[in-house]
Amino acid sequence: MTELTPTTIQESFITPPLLSTRFAASASLQYHTQLSNVNNLVKYIQNSVCASASSECHSQADTLLTADSIDIDYDSISHALTVSGFWASPPKGGWKDEFNKPSSAADQIEFGLLGAEPGLEPEEIKMGGLLAVVGEDKKFKPTMFSFPSRHQPLRELASYTVSFTPPTGLHPEMSINLPRSSLKRPPAPSDAVCALHTYLTLPSTIFGDQYQLGTKDHLFLESHNLVALRAQAGEMDLEAPDWVVERWGSNWLWEIDTPQYDPEGTADASNWTVTIPLHLRYLPPSETGYRTAHVPWPVVFWACVTEEGTKMGVNPFDRTNLGWDGLFGPRTMFYQLQPAGDRLVEDLEVPVLRLEGEGIFQGKHIELGTCVVVSLGFLWVLWKLARVAWTSGVGSNAQAGRTGAAHDKKE
């Protein structure tokens, strides 16, 4: 891996066009890369964060290896780094953790067993359960609280799948397939305006043509079941190969066209497919003649704009600063569709220059062939120019002769 200087690190980030900095203050800069595992992260925490004699810290860091998702938040004001893990199911034997009273009176550990309760309003999140302060309370105390939240759960399962139309070539087309049941309007307030969106995170190896995708041509948009490109940020150079691109990639926010939902199912029951044409950059050569481009699945969600009087809050149990939530106003509620797949990354085989091996498509052969073609083209251009110049000269002399003969005859 090439060592990055502080200047190149700063230039590799992108700045999205945020509309709601209140909910996405720490997401003003974005960076994306694929990690096959978090082993190096766990080792870094154990070697740099944990004390050498702290076995508890080492064991807690090891639990991140089995987490379904990990969030890392850094507060630039307090310089606090928070690593949060999420487990969809408990480990074998259940959770067995021991919580001790903090040594400092200024610190406090609160333990709770909470569950979601139906709210009084559609935008309200209500939680109820038991809470206890470690070292102070002898038994759990019942509690219940509610708050308006931007991120809402869907009452019915709504899913989608992503694929690329074969053969991909250098101009792959991403297909987002949605069952008709996933197109049902979310349970937002009746006066809310809802629209289905998709948010693409494209690494530098693949990109979209901002002039093609930003068109207002209704025929093009309708053919792909799209409404409009709402936001874009990142690397937009259409000609640069991947090895000269400075930023990590680009982000794209699309509004998706949706058909009229048919609750009776009498209309066409086939999946609703959204297609987005993309392009692959020229990648560095390889010995096999191919390289793999890893393209993460996009996020698909409903965005519902509520009335002006609704006061949105931050759900303390939500994942925030997702990148796309800051692209909407502060009075927007989100309902996310769930991806129906085990591995949410598509691997595309990209043909590149072959360095070694048999065959005519080798680096030295292509270089020699390029020189020959350029030389022949240059000679062909010179021959055409010489022919035009010679033809013009002969024609001028013949015209001059005819003009002289006519003048003599007149005299």
Coordinates of C-alpha atoms in Angstrom, one line a residue:
M1 CA 0.0 0.0 0.0
T2 CA 1.3 3.4 -0.9
E3 CA 2.0 5.7 2.0
L4 CA -0.2 8.8 2.0
T5 CA 1.0 12.2 3.1
P6 CA -1.3 14.5 5.1
T7 CA -2.0 16.5 1.9
T8 CA -3.1 13.6 -0.2
I9 CA -5.2 12.3 2.7
Q10 CA -7.1 15.6 2.9
E11 CA -7.5 15.7 -0.9
S12 CA -8.9 12.1 -1.0
F13 CA -12.0 13.1 1.0
I14 CA -15.2 14.6 -0.7
T15 CA -17.6 17.2 0.6
P16 CA -21.3 16.4 0.1
P17 CA -23.8 19.2 -0.5
L18 CA -25.4 19.0 2.9
L19 CA -28.8 20.7 3.6
S20 CA -29.2 19.7 7.2
T21 CA -26.0 20.3 9.1
R22 CA -28.0 20.0 12.4
F23 CA -28.2 16.2 12.0
A24 CA -25.0 15.7 10.0
A25 CA -22.5 18.1 11.5
S26 CA -19.7 15.5 11.6
A27 CA -20.3 14.2 8.1
S28 CA -19.1 17.3 6.3
L29 CA -16.2 15.2 4.9
Q30 CA -16.7 11.6 3.6
Y31 CA -14.3 8.8 2.8
H32 CA -15.1 5.2 1.7
T33 CA -13.0 2.1 1.2
Q34 CA -13.6 -1.6 1.4
L35 CA -12.2 -3.6 4.3
S36 CA -12.3 -7.4 4.1
N37 CA -12.2 -7.6 7.9
V38 CA -11.6 -5.5 11.0
N39 CA -8.6 -7.5 12.3
N40 CA -6.2 -4.5 12.0
L41 CA -8.7 -2.2 13.7
V42 CA -9.0 -4.6 16.7
K43 CA -5.2 -4.9 16.9
Y44 CA -4.8 -1.2 16.8
I45 CA -7.3 -0.7 19.6
Q46 CA -5.5 -3.4 21.7
N47 CA -2.0 -2.0 21.1
S48 CA -2.8 1.8 21.2
V49 CA -5.9 2.2 23.3
C50 CA -5.9 -0.6 25.8
A51 CA -3.4 -0.6 28.7
S52 CA -0.9 -3.5 28.5
A53 CA -2.4 -5.1 31.7
S54 CA -6.0 -4.5 30.9
S55 CA -7.4 -7.9 29.9
E56 CA -11.0 -6.5 30.0
C57 CA -10.2 -4.0 27.3
H58 CA -8.5 -6.6 25.1
S59 CA -11.5 -8.9 25.4
Q60 CA -14.0 -6.2 24.6
A61 CA -12.0 -5.3 21.5
D62 CA -12.0 -9.0 20.5
T63 CA -15.9 -8.9 20.5
L64 CA -15.8 -6.5 17.6
L65 CA -14.7 -9.4 15.4
T66 CA -18.2 -10.9 15.6
A67 CA -20.2 -7.7 15.3
D68 CA -22.6 -7.4 12.4
S69 CA -21.8 -3.7 12.0
I70 CA -19.4 -1.2 13.5
D71 CA -19.7 2.6 13.8
I72 CA -16.8 4.8 14.5
D73 CA -17.5 8.4 15.5
Y74 CA -15.0 11.1 16.2
D75 CA -15.8 14.4 17.9
S76 CA -13.4 17.0 16.7
I77 CA -14.3 19.3 19.6
S78 CA -13.9 17.0 22.5
H79 CA -11.4 14.8 20.6
A80 CA -13.4 11.7 21.7
L81 CA -13.4 8.5 19.6
T82 CA -16.4 6.3 20.1
V83 CA -16.5 2.7 18.6
S84 CA -19.9 1.1 18.7
G85 CA -20.8 -2.5 17.7
F86 CA -24.1 -4.0 16.8
W87 CA -25.0 -7.7 17.1
A88 CA -28.2 -9.0 15.6
S89 CA -28.2 -12.0 17.8
P90 CA -26.5 -12.8 21.2
P91 CA -23.4 -15.1 21.3
K92 CA -23.7 -18.7 22.2
G93 CA -24.7 -18.9 25.8
G94 CA -26.2 -15.4 25.9
W95 CA -24.7 -12.1 27.1
K96 CA -22.5 -12.5 30.2
D97 CA -21.1 -9.1 31.1
E98 CA -20.2 -7.6 34.5
F99 CA -20.7 -3.9 35.2
N100 CA -18.9 -2.4 38.1
K101 CA -19.5 1.0 39.7
P102 CA -17.2 3.7 38.3
S103 CA -14.4 4.8 40.6
S104 CA -15.0 8.4 39.9
A105 CA -18.2 10.1 41.2
A106 CA -18.4 12.1 38.0
D107 CA -18.9 8.9 36.0
Q108 CA -22.1 7.0 35.8
I109 CA -23.2 3.7 34.2
E110 CA -26.9 3.3 33.5
F111 CA -28.1 -0.2 32.5
G112 CA -31.5 -0.6 30.7
L113 CA -33.8 -3.2 29.2
L114 CA -35.9 -1.3 26.7
G115 CA -38.4 -2.2 24.0
A116 CA -40.2 -0.3 21.3
E117 CA -43.8 0.7 22.1
P118 CA -46.5 2.0 19.7
G119 CA -46.4 5.8 19.6
L120 CA -49.3 8.2 19.7
E121 CA -48.2 10.0 16.5
P122 CA -46.8 8.5 13.3
E123 CA -43.5 10.3 13.7
E124 CA -43.1 9.4 17.3
I125 CA -40.8 6.8 18.8
K126 CA -41.7 5.5 22.2
M127 CA -39.5 3.3 24.3
G128 CA -40.5 1.5 27.6
G129 CA -38.7 -0.8 30.0
L130 CA -36.5 -0.9 33.0
L131 CA -33.5 1.3 34.0
A132 CA -31.0 1.1 36.8
V133 CA -27.9 3.1 37.8
V134 CA -25.0 0.7 38.6
G135 CA -23.9 1.1 42.2
E136 CA -26.8 3.3 43.2
D137 CA -30.1 1.5 42.5
K138 CA -30.9 -1.8 44.2
K139 CA -33.6 -2.8 41.7
F140 CA -34.8 -1.7 38.3
K141 CA -37.2 1.2 37.9
P142 CA -39.9 1.3 35.2
T143 CA -39.5 4.0 32.6
M144 CA -41.1 5.2 29.4
F145 CA -40.1 8.1 27.1
S146 CA -40.9 9.2 23.6
F147 CA -39.5 11.7 21.0
P148 CA -40.0 12.6 17.3
S149 CA -37.4 10.8 15.2
R150 CA -36.3 11.3 11.6
H151 CA -35.6 7.6 11.1
Q152 CA -38.7 5.4 11.3
P153 CA -39.3 1.6 11.0
L154 CA -41.4 0.2 8.2
R155 CA -44.3 -1.9 9.6
E156 CA -44.2 -4.3 6.7
L157 CA -41.0 -5.9 5.3
A158 CA -39.8 -4.1 2.2
S159 CA -36.7 -5.3 0.4
Y160 CA -34.7 -4.9 -2.8
T161 CA -31.9 -6.6 -4.7
V162 CA -29.1 -5.2 -6.9
S163 CA -27.4 -6.7 -9.9
F164 CA -25.5 -5.7 -13.1
T165 CA -26.9 -6.6 -16.5
P166 CA -24.5 -9.1 -18.2
P167 CA -22.2 -8.6 -20.0
T168 CA -20.9 -5.7 -18.0
G169 CA -18.0 -4.7 -20.2
L170 CA -16.7 -1.2 -19.6
H171 CA -20.2 0.3 -19.4
P172 CA -22.0 -1.6 -16.7
E173 CA -25.7 -0.9 -15.9
M174 CA -26.8 -1.2 -12.3
S175 CA -30.3 -2.7 -11.8
I176 CA -32.2 -2.2 -8.6
N177 CA -35.1 -4.7 -8.4
L178 CA -38.0 -4.0 -6.0
P179 CA -41.0 -6.2 -5.4
R180 CA -44.3 -4.5 -5.9
S181 CA -45.0 -4.9 -2.2
S182 CA -41.9 -2.7 -1.4
L183 CA -43.5 0.2 -3.3
K184 CA -46.3 0.7 -0.8
R185 CA -46.3 4.2 0.7
P186 CA -44.7 4.3 4.2
P187 CA -46.9 5.0 7.3
A188 CA -46.0 8.7 7.3
P189 CA -48.5 11.5 8.2
S190 CA -51.2 11.9 5.6
D191 CA -50.0 15.5 4.8
A192 CA -46.4 14.3 4.2
V193 CA -45.0 14.2 0.7
C194 CA -43.1 11.0 0.2
A195 CA -40.7 9.9 -2.6
L196 CA -38.5 6.9 -3.0
H197 CA -34.8 7.5 -3.3
T198 CA -31.6 5.6 -3.8
Y199 CA -28.1 6.7 -2.7
L200 CA -25.1 5.3 -4.6
T201 CA -21.6 5.0 -3.1
L202 CA -19.2 4.5 -6.1
P203 CA -15.5 3.9 -5.6
S204 CA -13.0 5.5 -8.0
T205 CA -13.0 2.5 -10.2
I206 CA -16.6 3.2 -11.4
F207 CA -18.3 6.5 -12.1
G208 CA -21.4 8.1 -13.6
D209 CA -21.5 10.6 -16.4
Q210 CA -22.9 13.8 -14.7
Y211 CA -24.0 15.2 -18.0
Q212 CA -25.8 12.0 -19.1
L213 CA -27.4 11.3 -15.6
G214 CA -28.2 15.0 -14.9
T215 CA -30.4 15.3 -18.0
K216 CA -33.9 16.6 -18.0
D217 CA -34.9 14.3 -20.9
H218 CA -38.1 12.7 -19.7
L219 CA -37.8 9.8 -22.3
F220 CA -34.3 8.9 -20.9
L221 CA -35.5 9.1 -17.3
E222 CA -38.7 7.1 -17.9
S223 CA -36.8 4.4 -19.7
H224 CA -34.7 3.9 -16.5
N225 CA -37.6 4.5 -14.0
L226 CA -35.9 7.5 -12.6
V227 CA -37.3 11.0 -11.7
A228 CA -34.2 13.1 -11.4
L229 CA -30.7 13.3 -10.0
R230 CA -31.0 15.2 -6.7
A231 CA -27.4 15.5 -5.5
Q232 CA -23.9 14.4 -6.5
A233 CA -20.4 14.8 -5.0
G234 CA -16.9 13.5 -5.5
E235 CA -14.8 12.6 -8.5
M236 CA -16.5 13.6 -11.8
D237 CA -13.6 13.5 -14.3
L238 CA -14.8 11.5 -17.3
E239 CA -11.5 10.8 -18.9
A240 CA -9.0 10.2 -16.0
P241 CA -7.8 6.7 -15.4
D242 CA -8.1 5.3 -11.9
W243 CA -4.4 5.7 -11.1
V244 CA -4.5 9.5 -11.4
V245 CA -7.8 10.0 -9.5
E246 CA -7.1 11.8 -6.2
R247 CA -10.5 11.4 -4.4
W248 CA -11.9 8.0 -3.3
G249 CA -14.9 8.1 -5.6
S250 CA -18.4 9.7 -5.7
N251 CA -21.9 9.8 -4.2
W252 CA -25.1 10.0 -6.2
L253 CA -28.7 10.7 -4.8
W254 CA -31.5 9.7 -7.1
E255 CA -35.3 10.0 -6.8
I256 CA -36.9 6.8 -8.1
D257 CA -40.1 6.8 -10.1
T258 CA -42.7 4.5 -8.6
P259 CA -45.9 3.1 -10.2
Q260 CA -49.3 3.3 -8.7
Y261 CA -49.5 0.9 -5.8
D262 CA -52.1 -1.8 -6.3
P263 CA -53.2 -3.3 -2.9
E264 CA -55.4 -5.9 -4.7
G265 CA -52.5 -7.2 -6.8
T266 CA -54.6 -7.1 -10.0
A267 CA -52.0 -5.1 -11.9
D268 CA -48.6 -6.4 -13.2
A269 CA -47.1 -8.3 -10.3
S270 CA -43.5 -8.4 -11.7
N271 CA -40.7 -6.6 -10.0
W272 CA -40.1 -2.9 -10.5
T273 CA -36.6 -2.4 -11.9
V274 CA -34.6 0.8 -11.8
T275 CA -31.5 0.9 -14.0
I276 CA -28.6 3.4 -13.8
P277 CA -25.9 3.4 -16.6
L278 CA -22.4 3.6 -15.2
H279 CA -18.8 3.6 -16.6
L280 CA -15.6 1.8 -15.5
R281 CA -12.3 3.6 -15.4
Y282 CA -9.1 2.3 -17.0
L283 CA -7.4 0.3 -14.3
P284 CA -3.7 -0.5 -13.9
P285 CA -2.4 -3.5 -15.9
S286 CA -2.2 -7.0 -14.4
E287 CA -0.6 -10.3 -15.1
T288 CA -4.0 -12.0 -15.8
G289 CA -5.5 -9.2 -17.9
Y290 CA -8.3 -8.6 -15.5
R291 CA -8.9 -6.7 -12.3
T292 CA -11.9 -6.7 -9.9
A293 CA -14.0 -3.6 -9.1
H294 CA -15.9 -3.8 -5.9
V295 CA -19.2 -1.9 -6.1
P296 CA -21.3 -1.7 -2.8
W297 CA -25.0 -1.9 -3.0
P298 CA -26.9 1.4 -2.9
V299 CA -29.2 2.4 -0.1
V300 CA -32.9 2.6 -1.0
F301 CA -35.3 4.6 1.3
W302 CA -38.4 6.7 1.4
A303 CA -38.0 10.3 2.3
C304 CA -41.2 12.0 3.6
V305 CA -41.3 15.8 4.1
T306 CA -43.7 16.7 7.0
E307 CA -45.5 19.9 7.8
E308 CA -43.6 22.9 9.1
G309 CA -44.8 22.6 12.7
T310 CA -43.2 19.2 13.3
K311 CA -40.1 19.3 15.5
M312 CA -37.7 16.6 14.5
G313 CA -35.3 15.1 17.1
V314 CA -32.4 12.8 17.1
N315 CA -33.2 9.3 18.1
P316 CA -30.5 8.2 20.5
F317 CA -30.9 4.6 19.3
D318 CA -30.5 5.5 15.6
R319 CA -27.4 5.4 13.5
T320 CA -26.8 9.0 12.3
N321 CA -24.4 10.7 9.9
L322 CA -25.2 8.1 7.2
G323 CA -24.1 10.4 4.4
W324 CA -27.5 10.7 2.7
D325 CA -29.5 11.9 5.7
G326 CA -27.7 15.3 5.6
L327 CA -28.9 15.8 2.0
F328 CA -32.5 16.5 3.2
G329 CA -34.1 19.2 5.2
P330 CA -34.5 18.9 9.0
R331 CA -38.2 18.1 8.7
T332 CA -37.7 14.9 6.7
M333 CA -38.5 11.4 7.9
F334 CA -36.8 8.3 6.5
Y335 CA -38.1 4.8 6.0
Q336 CA -35.4 2.4 4.9
L337 CA -35.9 -0.7 2.6
Q338 CA -33.8 -3.7 3.6
P339 CA -31.4 -5.3 1.1
A340 CA -32.2 -8.9 0.4
G341 CA -28.7 -10.3 0.2
D342 CA -25.9 -11.9 2.3
R343 CA -23.0 -10.0 0.7
L344 CA -23.9 -6.4 -0.2
V345 CA -21.0 -5.9 -2.7
E346 CA -21.0 -6.7 -6.4
D347 CA -17.6 -7.8 -7.9
L348 CA -17.1 -6.8 -11.5
E349 CA -14.3 -8.3 -13.6
V350 CA -12.7 -5.4 -15.6
P351 CA -10.5 -6.1 -18.6
V352 CA -7.1 -4.4 -18.4
L353 CA -3.7 -4.5 -20.1
R354 CA -2.0 -7.8 -19.7
L355 CA 1.6 -7.5 -18.6
E356 CA 2.9 -11.1 -19.1
G357 CA 1.8 -14.3 -20.7
E358 CA 1.2 -15.5 -24.2
G359 CA -1.0 -13.9 -26.7
I360 CA -0.9 -10.7 -28.7
F361 CA -2.5 -8.5 -26.0
Q362 CA 0.7 -7.9 -24.1
G363 CA 2.2 -4.6 -23.0
K364 CA 5.1 -4.7 -25.4
H365 CA 3.0 -5.8 -28.4
I366 CA 0.4 -3.1 -27.7
E367 CA 3.1 -0.5 -27.3
L368 CA 4.8 -1.5 -30.6
G369 CA 1.4 -1.7 -32.4
T370 CA 0.5 1.8 -31.1
C371 CA 3.7 3.2 -32.5
V372 CA 3.2 1.5 -35.9
V373 CA -0.4 2.8 -36.1
V374 CA 0.5 6.3 -35.2
S375 CA 3.4 6.4 -37.7
L376 CA 1.2 5.0 -40.5
G377 CA -1.5 7.5 -39.7
F378 CA 1.0 10.4 -39.8
L379 CA 2.4 9.2 -43.1
W380 CA -1.2 8.9 -44.5
V381 CA -1.9 12.5 -43.4
L382 CA 1.3 13.8 -45.1
W383 CA 0.4 11.9 -48.3
K384 CA -3.1 13.4 -48.3
L385 CA -1.7 16.9 -47.8
A386 CA 0.9 16.4 -50.6
R387 CA -1.7 15.1 -53.0
V388 CA -4.0 18.0 -52.3
A389 CA -1.1 20.5 -52.8
W390 CA 0.0 18.8 -56.0
T391 CA -3.6 18.7 -57.4
S392 CA -4.1 22.3 -56.6
G393 CA -0.9 23.3 -58.3
V394 CA -1.7 21.3 -61.5
G395 CA -5.2 22.8 -61.6
S396 CA -3.9 26.3 -61.2
N397 CA -1.4 25.9 -64.1
A398 CA -4.1 24.4 -66.4
Q399 CA -6.5 27.3 -65.5
A400 CA -3.8 29.8 -66.2
G401 CA -3.1 28.2 -69.7
R402 CA -6.8 28.3 -70.7
T403 CA -7.1 31.9 -69.6
G404 CA -4.0 32.9 -71.7
A405 CA -5.2 31.1 -74.8
A406 CA -8.6 32.8 -74.6
H407 CA -7.0 36.2 -74.3
D408 CA -4.8 35.7 -77.4
K409 CA -7.8 34.5 -79.5
K410 CA -9.8 37.7 -78.5
E411 CA -7.0 39.9 -79.6

